[in-house]
PDB file of C-alpha atoms in Angstrom:
ATOM      1  CA  MET A   1     -42.183 -61.518 -32.750  1.00 88.00           C
ATOM      2  CA  VAL A   2     -39.344 -63.911 -31.907  1.00 95.00           C
ATOM      3  CA  PHE A   3     -39.296 -67.199 -33.817  1.00 96.00           C
ATOM      4  CA  ILE A   4     -36.917 -70.060 -34.579  1.00 96.00           C
ATOM      5  CA  THR A   5     -35.079 -70.584 -37.847  1.00 97.00           C
ATOM      6  CA  LEU A   6     -31.859 -72.319 -38.896  1.00 96.00           C
ATOM      7  CA  LEU A   7     -28.648 -70.465 -39.725  1.00 96.00           C
ATOM      8  CA  SER A   8     -25.192 -71.527 -40.769  1.00 94.00           C
ATOM      9  CA  LYS A   9     -23.039 -72.260 -37.729  1.00 92.00           C
ATOM     10  CA  SER A  10     -20.466 -69.731 -38.936  1.00 92.00           C
ATOM     11  CA  VAL A  11     -22.888 -66.783 -38.557  1.00 95.00           C
ATOM     12  CA  ALA A  12     -25.138 -68.042 -35.756  1.00 95.00           C
ATOM     13  CA  LYS A  13     -24.101 -65.520 -33.115  1.00 96.00           C
ATOM     14  CA  GLU A  14     -26.215 -63.225 -30.947  1.00 98.00           C
ATOM     15  CA  GLY A  15     -26.466 -59.800 -32.575  1.00 98.00           C
ATOM     16  CA  TYR A  16     -25.877 -61.085 -36.124  1.00 98.00           C
ATOM     17  CA  ARG A  17     -28.168 -59.263 -38.577  1.00 98.00           C
ATOM     18  CA  PHE A  18     -29.222 -60.408 -42.014  1.00 98.00           C
ATOM     19  CA  GLN A  19     -31.679 -59.547 -44.745  1.00 98.00           C
ATOM     20  CA  TYR A  20     -33.843 -62.434 -45.932  1.00 98.00           C
ATOM     21  CA  PHE A  21     -33.913 -62.761 -49.730  1.00 97.00           C
ATOM     22  CA  GLY A  22     -36.100 -65.863 -50.000  1.00 95.00           C
ATOM     23  CA  GLU A  23     -35.402 -69.538 -50.406  1.00 94.00           C
ATOM     24  CA  ALA A  24     -33.548 -71.373 -53.141  1.00 93.00           C
ATOM     25  CA  SER A  25     -35.621 -73.818 -55.189  1.00 92.00           C
ATOM     26  CA  ALA A  26     -33.698 -76.724 -53.617  1.00 91.00           C
ATOM     27  CA  CYS A  27     -34.965 -75.683 -50.175  1.00 92.00           C
ATOM     28  CA  LYS A  28     -38.545 -76.686 -50.990  1.00 90.00           C
ATOM     29  CA  LYS A  29     -37.550 -80.367 -51.012  1.00 91.00           C
ATOM     30  CA  CYS A  30     -35.736 -80.196 -47.664  1.00 92.00           C
ATOM     31  CA  GLU A  31     -37.274 -81.623 -44.490  1.00 92.00           C
ATOM     32  CA  PHE A  32     -36.300 -78.412 -42.645  1.00 92.00           C
ATOM     33  CA  TYR A  33     -37.943 -76.060 -45.147  1.00 94.00           C
ATOM     34  CA  HIS A  34     -40.686 -74.933 -42.776  1.00 94.00           C
ATOM     35  CA  ILE A  35     -38.262 -74.234 -39.923  1.00 93.00           C
ATOM     36  CA  CYS A  36     -35.909 -72.246 -42.155  1.00 93.00           C
ATOM     37  CA  HIS A  37     -38.375 -70.238 -44.229  1.00 94.00           C
ATOM     38  CA  GLU A  38     -41.986 -70.371 -43.044  1.00 92.00           C
ATOM     39  CA  LYS A  39     -41.969 -67.291 -40.798  1.00 94.00           C
ATOM     40  CA  MET A  40     -39.437 -65.209 -42.738  1.00 96.00           C
ATOM     41  CA  GLU A  41     -40.581 -62.394 -45.013  1.00 96.00           C
ATOM     42  CA  LYS A  42     -38.648 -61.539 -48.146  1.00 97.00           C
ATOM     43  CA  GLY A  43     -36.747 -58.258 -47.820  1.00 98.00           C
ATOM     44  CA  ARG A  44     -37.032 -58.025 -44.027  1.00 98.00           C
ATOM     45  CA  VAL A  45     -34.015 -57.658 -41.732  1.00 98.00           C
ATOM     46  CA  TYR A  46     -33.645 -59.992 -38.750  1.00 98.00           C
ATOM     47  CA  GLU A  47     -31.319 -60.215 -35.767  1.00 98.00           C
ATOM     48  CA  VAL A  48     -30.239 -63.318 -33.878  1.00 98.00           C
ATOM     49  CA  VAL A  49     -31.348 -62.903 -30.258  1.00 98.00           C
ATOM     50  CA  LYS A  50     -30.405 -66.386 -29.017  1.00 97.00           C
ATOM     51  CA  VAL A  51     -28.466 -69.372 -30.313  1.00 97.00           C
ATOM     52  CA  ARG A  52     -29.943 -72.680 -29.254  1.00 93.00           C
ATOM     53  CA  LYS A  53     -27.608 -75.506 -28.310  1.00 83.00           C
ATOM     54  CA  ASN A  54     -29.703 -78.154 -30.050  1.00 77.00           C
ATOM     55  CA  LYS A  55     -28.415 -80.713 -32.504  1.00 84.00           C
ATOM     56  CA  GLU A  56     -26.699 -79.407 -35.626  1.00 91.00           C
ATOM     57  CA  GLN A  57     -28.015 -80.386 -39.049  1.00 92.00           C
ATOM     58  CA  PHE A  58     -26.021 -80.470 -42.273  1.00 93.00           C
ATOM     59  CA  CYS A  59     -27.361 -78.237 -45.045  1.00 93.00           C
ATOM     60  CA  LYS A  60     -26.323 -79.358 -48.532  1.00 89.00           C
ATOM     61  CA  LEU A  61     -27.165 -75.980 -50.028  1.00 90.00           C
ATOM     62  CA  VAL A  62     -24.751 -73.948 -47.888  1.00 89.00           C
ATOM     63  CA  ASP A  63     -22.379 -76.914 -47.482  1.00 91.00           C
ATOM     64  CA  ASP A  64     -22.186 -76.256 -43.760  1.00 91.00           C
ATOM     65  CA  TYR A  65     -23.855 -77.201 -40.517  1.00 94.00           C
ATOM     66  CA  VAL A  66     -26.863 -75.145 -39.455  1.00 95.00           C
ATOM     67  CA  VAL A  67     -28.117 -74.588 -35.923  1.00 96.00           C
ATOM     68  CA  PRO A  68     -31.429 -73.381 -34.505  1.00 96.00           C
ATOM     69  CA  VAL A  69     -31.497 -69.704 -33.593  1.00 97.00           C
ATOM     70  CA  GLU A  70     -34.145 -67.371 -32.240  1.00 97.00           C
ATOM     71  CA  VAL A  71     -34.516 -64.288 -34.430  1.00 98.00           C
ATOM     72  CA  ASP A  72     -36.561 -61.112 -34.266  1.00 98.00           C
ATOM     73  CA  GLU A  73     -37.210 -58.456 -36.854  1.00 97.00           C
ATOM     74  CA  VAL A  74     -34.982 -55.448 -36.177  1.00 98.00           C
ATOM     75  CA  GLU A  75     -36.128 -52.028 -35.053  1.00 98.00           C
ATOM     76  CA  HIS A  76     -35.484 -49.251 -37.577  1.00 98.00           C
ATOM     77  CA  GLU A  77     -34.393 -45.648 -37.313  1.00 98.00           C
ATOM     78  CA  ILE A  78     -36.368 -43.497 -39.737  1.00 98.00           C
ATOM     79  CA  LEU A  79     -37.187 -39.875 -40.465  1.00 96.00           C
ATOM     80  CA  ILE A  80     -40.813 -38.763 -40.265  1.00 95.00           C
ATOM     81  CA  ASN A  81     -42.777 -35.533 -40.304  1.00 93.00           C
ATOM     82  CA  VAL A  82     -42.862 -33.768 -36.939  1.00 94.00           C
ATOM     83  CA  GLU A  83     -46.643 -34.043 -36.567  1.00 94.00           C
ATOM     84  CA  LYS A  84     -46.499 -37.877 -36.664  1.00 95.00           C
ATOM     85  CA  ALA A  85     -43.727 -38.125 -34.035  1.00 96.00           C
ATOM     86  CA  ILE A  86     -45.570 -39.283 -30.916  1.00 97.00           C
ATOM     87  CA  GLU A  87     -43.966 -41.982 -28.762  1.00 98.00           C
ATOM     88  CA  GLY A  88     -46.146 -45.075 -28.624  1.00 97.00           C
ATOM     89  CA  ALA A  89     -48.203 -44.085 -31.672  1.00 98.00           C
ATOM     90  CA  VAL A  90     -48.831 -46.633 -34.412  1.00 98.00           C
ATOM     91  CA  ILE A  91     -48.550 -45.042 -37.849  1.00 97.00           C
ATOM     92  CA  THR A  92     -48.489 -46.130 -41.473  1.00 97.00           C
ATOM     93  CA  TYR A  93     -44.928 -45.802 -42.750  1.00 97.00           C
ATOM     94  CA  THR A  94     -44.383 -43.864 -45.963  1.00 94.00           C
ATOM     95  CA  PRO A  95     -40.812 -43.576 -47.282  1.00 93.00           C
ATOM     96  CA  LEU A  96     -39.630 -40.007 -47.754  1.00 90.00           C
ATOM     97  CA  VAL A  97     -38.800 -39.007 -51.308  1.00 86.00           C
ATOM     98  CA  CYS A  98     -35.354 -37.437 -51.365  1.00 81.00           C
ATOM     99  CA  SER A  99     -33.282 -36.257 -54.309  1.00 81.00           C
ATOM    100  CA  GLU A 100     -30.145 -35.551 -52.243  1.00 81.00           C
ATOM    101  CA  TYR A 101     -27.936 -38.541 -53.028  1.00 81.00           C
ATOM    102  CA  ASP A 102     -25.060 -37.483 -50.791  1.00 86.00           C
ATOM    103  CA  CYS A 103     -27.178 -36.653 -47.726  1.00 87.00           C
ATOM    104  CA  GLU A 104     -26.004 -38.342 -44.522  1.00 89.00           C
ATOM    105  CA  TYR A 105     -29.638 -39.027 -43.589  1.00 90.00           C
ATOM    106  CA  LYS A 106     -30.582 -40.747 -46.889  1.00 89.00           C
ATOM    107  CA  PRO A 107     -30.597 -44.269 -45.324  1.00 92.00           C
ATOM    108  CA  LEU A 108     -33.207 -43.050 -42.811  1.00 94.00           C
ATOM    109  CA  CYS A 109     -35.592 -41.942 -45.567  1.00 92.00           C
ATOM    110  CA  ASN A 110     -36.029 -45.453 -46.941  1.00 91.00           C
ATOM    111  CA  PRO A 111     -34.371 -48.031 -44.644  1.00 95.00           C
ATOM    112  CA  ILE A 112     -33.667 -51.577 -45.781  1.00 96.00           C
ATOM    113  CA  GLY A 113     -36.325 -53.998 -44.561  1.00 97.00           C
ATOM    114  CA  LEU A 114     -39.155 -51.506 -44.089  1.00 97.00           C
ATOM    115  CA  PHE A 115     -41.773 -51.151 -46.839  1.00 97.00           C
ATOM    116  CA  ASP A 116     -44.281 -48.523 -47.880  1.00 97.00           C
ATOM    117  CA  LYS A 117     -47.558 -48.899 -45.956  1.00 97.00           C
ATOM    118  CA  ASP A 118     -46.011 -50.980 -43.134  1.00 97.00           C
ATOM    119  CA  ARG A 119     -47.650 -50.311 -39.775  1.00 98.00           C
ATOM    120  CA  VAL A 120     -44.991 -49.254 -37.266  1.00 98.00           C
ATOM    121  CA  GLN A 121     -45.002 -48.243 -33.625  1.00 98.00           C
ATOM    122  CA  ILE A 122     -42.836 -45.307 -32.597  1.00 99.00           C
ATOM    123  CA  ILE A 123     -40.623 -46.650 -29.807  1.00 98.00           C
ATOM    124  CA  LYS A 124     -38.539 -43.532 -29.171  1.00 98.00           C
ATOM    125  CA  ILE A 125     -38.054 -40.034 -30.542  1.00 98.00           C
ATOM    126  CA  LEU A 126     -34.303 -39.638 -31.034  1.00 98.00           C
ATOM    127  CA  SER A 127     -33.662 -36.159 -32.446  1.00 97.00           C
ATOM    128  CA  SER A 128     -34.683 -33.361 -34.797  1.00 96.00           C
ATOM    129  CA  VAL A 129     -33.108 -33.230 -38.247  1.00 95.00           C
ATOM    130  CA  GLU A 130     -33.023 -30.256 -40.600  1.00 91.00           C
ATOM    131  CA  CYS A 131     -33.844 -31.370 -44.118  1.00 85.00           C
ATOM    132  CA  GLY A 132     -33.977 -28.717 -46.807  1.00 80.00           C
ATOM    133  CA  ASN A 133     -36.506 -26.139 -45.616  1.00 80.00           C
ATOM    134  CA  SER A 134     -38.199 -28.417 -43.086  1.00 85.00           C
ATOM    135  CA  VAL A 135     -37.506 -30.143 -39.792  1.00 92.00           C
ATOM    136  CA  LEU A 136     -38.061 -33.893 -39.465  1.00 95.00           C
ATOM    137  CA  LYS A 137     -37.897 -36.192 -36.469  1.00 97.00           C
ATOM    138  CA  LYS A 138     -35.522 -39.119 -36.279  1.00 97.00           C
ATOM    139  CA  VAL A 139     -37.380 -41.936 -34.499  1.00 98.00           C
ATOM    140  CA  ARG A 140     -36.890 -45.609 -33.666  1.00 98.00           C
ATOM    141  CA  VAL A 141     -39.773 -47.813 -34.810  1.00 99.00           C
ATOM    142  CA  LYS A 142     -40.818 -51.454 -34.637  1.00 98.00           C
ATOM    143  CA  ARG A 143     -43.037 -52.985 -37.305  1.00 97.00           C
ATOM    144  CA  VAL A 144     -46.451 -54.050 -36.036  1.00 96.00           C
ATOM    145  CA  THR A 145     -47.780 -57.333 -37.399  1.00 87.00           C
ATOM    146  CA  ASN A 146     -51.220 -58.873 -37.214  1.00 76.00           C
ATOM    147  CA  SER A 147     -49.956 -62.184 -35.843  1.00 59.00           C
TER     148      SER A 147
END
């Protein structure tokens, strides 16, 4: 779901990705608090899809001008069991437990911004991946929200 927030002018570019870590205590007193933080979820990763050319506002916290941007939560590439890999299906995401710290696929087992029990829709099946004694599917997913 695309929504508007404010970002520092220096990073407000289409394609810019960021993880939201929550607001600073000073933000709660700001008149732009709801625009900046209301729709963001802590730990999620967002991407700027459009920079609006509206009036800039000065943010004392970042000591820079901020501008309105349209952001959307990013799609994720993950590994799942073969039997769950059906394009268009909505599944409950469960991170894979992996003890191989140097595995090239480790970031796909537990990607940043996706949490255990999130509902996700499988957008595309990308490939098969051999993992230990099993085969997994690498898929692109989008989190499904109730809003």
